[in-house]
XYZ file of C-alpha atoms in Angstrom:
451
model
C 3.162 -11.267 -14.663
C 6.574 -9.911 -14.100
C 8.696 -6.697 -14.421
C 11.545 -7.052 -16.996
C 12.918 -3.688 -16.520
C 12.856 -1.033 -13.380
C 13.965 2.615 -13.997
C 14.281 5.229 -10.976
C 14.622 8.886 -11.124
C 15.192 10.670 -7.900
C 13.496 8.245 -5.711
C 14.335 7.728 -2.335
C 18.406 7.642 -2.156
C 18.770 7.043 -5.859
C 19.547 9.526 -8.343
C 19.268 7.497 -11.082
C 19.013 3.664 -11.552
C 18.279 1.170 -14.271
C 17.890 -2.793 -13.419
C 16.893 -5.503 -15.391
C 14.843 -8.636 -13.925
C 14.314 -12.137 -14.726
C 11.751 -14.034 -14.305
C 11.704 -16.342 -11.180
C 14.284 -15.584 -8.429
C 15.885 -12.257 -8.573
C 18.635 -11.560 -5.608
C 19.722 -8.209 -4.842
C 22.541 -8.319 -2.932
C 24.861 -5.417 -1.409
C 25.878 -4.200 2.213
C 23.542 -2.023 4.009
C 22.903 1.680 3.026
C 22.939 0.830 -0.391
C 19.243 1.541 -1.126
C 17.927 -2.490 -1.988
C 14.967 -1.789 0.138
C 14.300 1.628 -1.904
C 14.629 -0.623 -5.043
C 11.776 -3.199 -4.006
C 9.928 -0.311 -2.366
C 9.156 1.334 -5.905
C 7.786 -1.817 -7.074
C 5.321 -1.428 -3.792
C 4.414 1.898 -4.593
C 3.760 1.621 -8.513
C 1.377 -1.517 -7.892
C -0.606 0.001 -4.651
C 0.068 4.039 -4.595
C 1.697 3.888 -1.299
C 4.231 2.732 0.882
C 4.242 0.517 4.317
C 7.375 2.431 5.267
C 5.762 6.027 5.074
C 2.153 7.395 5.648
C 2.784 10.028 2.960
C 4.472 10.066 -0.407
C 7.050 13.089 0.598
C 9.760 11.088 1.492
C 10.048 9.214 -1.659
C 11.355 11.930 -3.443
C 14.801 12.446 -3.273
C 16.368 15.274 -1.316
C 16.445 18.541 -3.268
C 14.083 17.305 -5.930
C 10.797 18.194 -6.998
C 9.667 14.721 -8.590
C 10.461 11.187 -8.171
C 10.071 8.891 -11.091
C 9.462 5.277 -11.441
C 9.342 3.269 -14.678
C 8.670 -0.398 -15.221
C 8.186 -2.644 -18.125
C 5.420 -5.448 -17.057
C 5.170 -8.182 -19.158
C 2.311 -10.947 -20.005
C -0.693 -11.438 -18.031
C -1.088 -7.907 -17.154
C -2.099 -7.207 -20.786
C -5.694 -7.985 -20.263
C -6.258 -5.483 -17.636
C -3.759 -2.768 -19.286
C -5.836 -2.945 -22.501
C -8.775 -1.275 -21.233
C -6.634 1.803 -19.784
C -4.274 2.145 -23.119
C -7.312 1.615 -25.732
C -4.437 0.346 -27.710
C -4.547 -3.272 -28.074
C -1.688 -3.397 -30.656
C 0.747 -2.063 -27.983
C -0.421 -4.131 -25.235
C -1.055 -8.024 -26.260
C 0.348 -11.446 -25.871
C 4.111 -11.232 -23.898
C 4.731 -7.539 -25.359
C 5.953 -5.701 -22.308
C 4.018 -2.404 -20.991
C 5.436 0.762 -19.762
C 4.202 2.404 -16.548
C 5.644 5.363 -15.708
C 4.370 7.164 -11.790
C 5.272 10.549 -11.388
C 5.386 11.679 -7.462
C 5.251 15.312 -7.193
C 6.261 17.224 -3.843
C 3.204 19.441 -4.776
C 0.242 18.553 -6.896
C -1.261 15.272 -7.521
C 0.774 12.236 -8.553
C 0.056 10.950 -12.160
C 0.450 7.639 -14.059
C 1.470 7.022 -17.531
C 0.931 3.991 -19.889
C 3.216 3.514 -22.655
C 3.839 7.102 -22.948
C 0.177 7.762 -23.300
C -1.631 10.705 -21.372
C -1.583 11.482 -17.907
C -3.987 9.422 -15.737
C -4.920 9.661 -11.819
C -3.574 7.073 -9.535
C -7.268 5.844 -9.213
C -7.207 4.657 -12.845
C -4.781 2.592 -13.077
C -4.374 1.238 -9.773
C -4.476 -3.092 -9.457
C -2.843 -3.346 -13.132
C 0.091 -4.457 -11.046
C -0.210 -6.616 -8.185
C 2.798 -6.770 -5.633
C 2.934 -8.634 -2.200
C 5.756 -7.225 -0.080
C 7.233 -9.051 2.907
C 9.922 -7.302 5.358
C 10.979 -7.303 8.984
C 8.479 -4.388 9.769
C 5.455 -7.095 9.143
C 5.917 -8.160 12.671
C 4.652 -4.691 13.854
C 1.469 -4.894 11.886
C 0.484 -7.009 14.777
C 1.423 -4.981 17.947
C 1.730 -1.488 16.388
C -0.695 1.386 16.284
C -3.833 0.677 13.801
C -2.467 3.346 11.237
C 0.364 0.458 9.952
C -2.856 -1.641 9.486
C -4.996 0.675 7.671
C -2.089 1.243 5.130
C -1.845 -2.518 4.606
C -5.724 -2.452 4.501
C -5.595 0.331 1.908
C -2.911 -1.432 -0.445
C -5.018 -4.909 -0.265
C -7.958 -2.673 -1.472
C -6.140 -0.904 -4.087
C -5.183 -4.196 -5.921
C -8.268 -6.516 -4.745
C -10.976 -3.566 -5.896
C -10.567 -1.196 -8.854
C -13.227 1.108 -7.053
C -11.265 1.599 -3.951
C -8.908 4.013 -4.711
C -11.787 6.515 -5.715
C -13.745 5.862 -2.899
C -10.704 6.275 -0.380
C -9.960 9.599 -2.215
C -13.098 10.780 -1.867
C -13.663 10.083 1.709
C -10.316 11.626 2.527
C -11.450 15.295 1.031
C -14.631 15.314 2.438
C -12.960 14.569 5.727
C -10.680 17.386 5.058
C -13.419 19.600 4.293
C -15.227 18.667 7.255
C -12.220 19.381 9.634
C -11.671 22.527 8.237
C -14.794 23.844 9.293
C -14.740 22.180 12.660
C -11.807 24.253 13.067
C -13.470 27.400 11.780
C -16.048 26.777 14.424
C -13.815 26.096 17.398
C -12.180 29.188 16.706
C -15.336 31.377 17.760
C -14.895 31.275 21.244
C -18.695 32.683 21.731
C -19.785 29.365 19.832
C -17.459 27.057 21.777
C -19.115 28.679 25.146
C -22.879 28.166 23.443
C -23.390 31.494 25.122
C -26.574 32.392 22.943
C -28.772 31.506 19.844
C -30.806 28.805 18.547
C -30.662 24.928 18.227
C -29.195 22.804 15.640
C -29.864 19.541 14.471
C -26.525 18.575 14.213
C -25.175 19.949 17.765
C -27.791 18.138 19.510
C -27.773 20.970 22.241
C -25.277 22.970 20.797
C -26.002 26.735 20.463
C -25.774 28.620 17.236
C -25.726 32.463 16.730
C -26.661 35.025 14.583
C -23.013 35.547 13.260
C -23.153 34.836 9.262
C -19.873 33.181 9.322
C -20.977 30.859 12.333
C -24.285 29.931 10.594
C -22.739 29.473 7.264
C -20.108 27.041 8.762
C -22.412 25.190 10.971
C -24.931 24.713 7.511
C -22.046 23.827 5.456
C -21.049 21.170 8.443
C -24.110 19.347 8.576
C -23.592 19.177 4.546
C -20.209 17.658 4.810
C -21.429 15.239 7.444
C -24.116 13.866 5.621
C -21.541 13.317 2.775
C -18.924 12.114 5.205
C -21.488 9.409 6.423
C -22.240 8.268 2.907
C -18.612 8.067 1.551
C -17.620 6.687 5.051
C -20.135 3.715 4.819
C -19.279 2.798 1.554
C -15.574 2.649 2.358
C -16.415 0.695 5.684
C -18.326 -2.162 3.406
C -15.374 -2.280 1.101
C -12.965 -3.015 4.095
C -15.391 -5.310 5.483
C -15.603 -7.331 1.960
C -11.801 -7.377 2.107
C -11.155 -8.532 5.325
C -13.777 -11.552 4.772
C -11.729 -12.434 1.494
C -8.496 -12.664 3.698
C -10.347 -14.847 6.013
C -10.891 -17.166 3.646
C -7.287 -18.403 3.805
C -5.649 -16.618 6.566
C -6.554 -19.066 9.513
C -5.493 -22.304 7.221
C -2.329 -20.634 5.960
C -1.677 -19.925 9.846
C -2.198 -23.395 10.980
C 0.159 -24.562 7.960
C 2.944 -21.860 9.021
C 2.939 -22.310 13.059
C 2.703 -26.151 12.863
C 5.462 -28.560 12.238
C 5.590 -32.723 11.559
C 6.053 -32.954 15.324
C 4.377 -30.150 16.842
C 0.892 -29.568 15.337
C -0.583 -25.800 15.401
C -2.058 -24.917 18.616
C -3.786 -21.841 18.098
C -6.753 -20.591 15.907
C -5.921 -17.272 14.052
C -8.614 -14.820 12.745
C -8.742 -11.307 11.397
C -11.272 -8.930 12.881
C -12.522 -5.795 11.349
C -12.996 -3.264 13.782
C -14.484 -0.209 12.066
C -15.041 2.963 13.301
C -18.788 3.226 12.043
C -19.101 0.061 13.691
C -22.979 0.470 12.964
C -22.269 -0.914 9.401
C -21.531 -4.377 11.238
C -24.832 -4.713 12.447
C -27.102 -2.626 10.087
C -27.990 -2.849 6.192
C -28.876 0.853 6.484
C -26.791 2.483 9.371
C -26.932 6.358 8.078
C -29.330 7.354 10.655
C -27.614 5.809 13.603
C -23.968 7.001 12.598
C -25.944 10.742 12.192
C -27.011 10.318 15.558
C -23.796 9.126 16.815
C -22.239 12.455 15.429
C -24.763 14.314 17.095
C -23.560 12.893 20.308
C -20.055 13.932 19.783
C -20.538 17.296 18.428
C -18.875 19.196 21.433
C -16.151 16.949 21.552
C -15.329 17.319 17.961
C -15.733 20.993 18.070
C -13.383 21.199 21.192
C -10.699 19.182 19.310
C -11.179 20.548 15.648
C -11.083 17.073 14.246
C -13.173 14.055 13.414
C -13.551 11.859 16.195
C -15.024 8.951 14.147
C -15.025 7.625 10.858
C -12.883 5.367 8.656
C -9.633 7.181 9.331
C -9.984 5.591 12.576
C -10.552 1.882 11.596
C -8.660 -0.905 12.705
C -7.965 -4.539 11.713
C -7.417 -6.950 14.747
C -5.302 -9.986 14.922
C -7.205 -12.897 16.933
C -5.353 -16.001 18.253
C -7.886 -18.470 20.270
C -10.380 -15.823 20.646
C -7.678 -13.108 22.387
C -6.241 -10.177 20.869
C -2.913 -11.635 19.309
C -0.819 -8.120 20.404
C -1.229 -8.651 23.922
C -0.787 -12.598 24.065
C 0.815 -13.831 21.065
C 4.501 -14.733 21.579
C 7.428 -13.336 19.307
C 7.150 -16.230 16.943
C 3.279 -16.198 16.707
C 3.329 -12.664 15.543
C 5.664 -13.310 12.695
C 3.533 -16.176 11.663
C 0.601 -13.938 12.171
C 2.136 -11.493 9.958
C 3.529 -13.784 7.321
C -0.477 -15.472 7.198
C -1.671 -11.916 6.469
C 0.421 -11.610 3.350
C 0.252 -15.028 1.940
C -3.512 -14.833 2.397
C -3.339 -11.254 0.193
C -1.385 -13.202 -2.370
C -4.131 -15.767 -2.314
C -6.951 -13.314 -2.844
C -4.946 -11.694 -5.690
C -4.410 -14.786 -7.534
C -8.172 -15.529 -7.206
C -9.044 -12.209 -8.032
C -7.104 -11.571 -11.218
C -5.939 -14.926 -12.098
C -2.401 -13.434 -12.027
C 0.448 -14.249 -9.873
C 1.849 -11.185 -7.757
C 5.304 -9.943 -7.773
C 6.503 -10.921 -4.685
C 9.209 -9.149 -2.687
C 10.941 -10.710 0.102
C 12.904 -7.501 1.649
C 15.699 -8.956 4.153
C 13.563 -11.513 6.085
C 15.579 -14.542 5.764
C 17.623 -13.157 8.756
C 14.647 -12.704 10.670
C 13.332 -16.451 10.346
C 13.704 -19.605 12.376
C 14.783 -22.529 9.787
C 10.999 -23.855 9.707
C 9.437 -20.772 8.559
C 12.431 -20.034 6.347
C 12.124 -23.393 4.804
C 8.246 -22.741 4.283
C 9.178 -18.836 2.549
C 11.722 -20.660 0.118
C 9.209 -23.137 -1.174
C 6.706 -20.340 -1.657
C 9.240 -18.475 -3.213
C 10.411 -21.054 -5.469
C 6.848 -21.677 -6.960
C 6.361 -18.016 -7.856
C 6.286 -16.444 -11.295
C 8.704 -13.488 -10.184
C 10.506 -12.782 -6.847
C 12.743 -10.119 -5.695
C 15.025 -10.858 -2.619
C 17.010 -8.712 -0.660
C 20.040 -9.578 1.305
C 23.062 -7.795 2.565
C 25.557 -10.603 2.956
C 26.479 -13.227 0.615
C 25.742 -15.842 3.519
C 22.030 -14.704 3.520
C 21.755 -15.806 0.194
C 19.263 -18.707 0.543
C 19.650 -22.019 -1.685
C 17.762 -21.289 -5.110
C 18.574 -23.161 -8.545
C 19.215 -20.689 -11.093
C 18.661 -17.526 -8.988
C 19.506 -14.190 -10.980
C 22.110 -12.051 -8.196
C 22.431 -8.683 -8.807
C 25.197 -6.804 -7.021
C 23.696 -3.552 -5.818
C 27.315 -2.168 -5.175
C 27.875 -2.425 -8.953
C 24.723 -0.900 -9.439
C 25.422 2.270 -7.097
C 29.164 2.482 -8.683
C 27.638 3.068 -12.188
C 25.198 5.687 -10.611
C 27.898 7.426 -9.853
C 29.101 8.442 -13.169
C 28.234 11.444 -15.109
C 25.102 11.807 -16.857
C 26.321 11.133 -20.776
C 27.741 7.685 -19.348
C 24.706 6.758 -17.591
C 22.552 7.721 -20.566
C 24.785 5.345 -22.913
C 24.257 2.332 -20.435
C 20.537 2.599 -20.324
C 20.617 1.093 -23.738
C 22.006 -1.944 -22.703
C 21.318 -4.113 -19.554
C 23.678 -3.279 -16.848
C 23.422 -6.652 -15.103
C 25.706 -9.286 -16.909
C 23.837 -12.663 -16.732
C 24.256 -15.796 -18.230
C 21.267 -16.221 -20.471
C 20.597 -14.206 -23.586
C 18.546 -11.075 -23.619
C 15.281 -10.456 -25.136
C 13.967 -7.698 -27.205
C 11.119 -7.119 -24.658
C 13.499 -5.349 -22.211
C 14.325 -2.405 -24.835
C 10.992 -0.411 -23.855
C 12.403 1.677 -21.458
C 14.250 3.775 -23.968
C 14.681 6.982 -25.933
C 12.089 9.351 -24.443
C 10.813 7.020 -21.620
C 14.163 6.777 -20.388
C 15.370 8.420 -17.080
C 15.198 11.783 -17.502
C 18.293 14.012 -16.169
């Protein structure tokens, strides 16, 4: 799998941008602030429906715009996955490019189109393109708060499990409904103080009243709580399966990365899933125990107005020699754990689909020592397509036949007026030594960047 052409419209700092990529190594070179990371981030968003740089999609839309668009021509092995979505075997076959278009809206649901077809929900097409992104922020996965690790877990789930997106969306919707009812109940001071009324099973001793609004809200809360447990248990089990899959290769990859010819690895690494619904780890049918847990914490949820337990509070812990790595690991060990995590995801994606994911190395070489730098270079040289960002020519690693893209040149072209930009779309904007193929003309005409 590889991307032959990428077009952005009002994505982050880019008003409009079109890039042609080769198979193999592609190096995006340019000074800081030009938007190199924004370009490779768009591929991560296309593949996973989210970005590890932000917890919401709104920052992805250029300031002053209401919609951002990412388009990509995807070539080769994606055809088998895409055929079921397009329903068009003639359009998607062999090495023919398939055009994916993702629309990110400030208001309303985001949408995907395949080969300019009808609009699809994100969950319907996620997993069709695989991408593993390495960045300087990866190190913080070990030590930062759980939100960053949940983003990674969700991105992995989107690519490894075709049902994951639908379940995640359903769980989030139910959680929001439950929070709305908790806030409605907490606004009722008489209810919160529990001054009079009859007992409710969900409250485990909290009092309800004869007021219709409180009675209806409490009844609705019981219904939404049951649905939240059902959806949350399913999501938890799928996350558990993902961590188990990653753990098949994570310890060995860490051992290989951290060792050297003269100094063998001294630590044993493992990923430990820490679900908020911890009952799932011990029981095949944990519904009753989780329901009892909600009853015990009812007054706390009522006082705070949000869900105190649920998949939104899950975590993944890096363990090193049986201890939490965030407390004991050195800076170098944290880096190695993060790289091993991403490489284990790569191995899982290859095993799941048979496709080699697109690899993104975003400004990582300046952060690595010589040993790990050499290992990453070796890993990248074996991949079908790799996108590397560097700020200076001196940071460019030694690769044979690398396709180097001058982002300053791309940025300067973006300053031209719309007429000149539209004329440039019809031909590659990056000169290269090899002859262009006809595959790269798919983003054209009506499929071009809208102005």
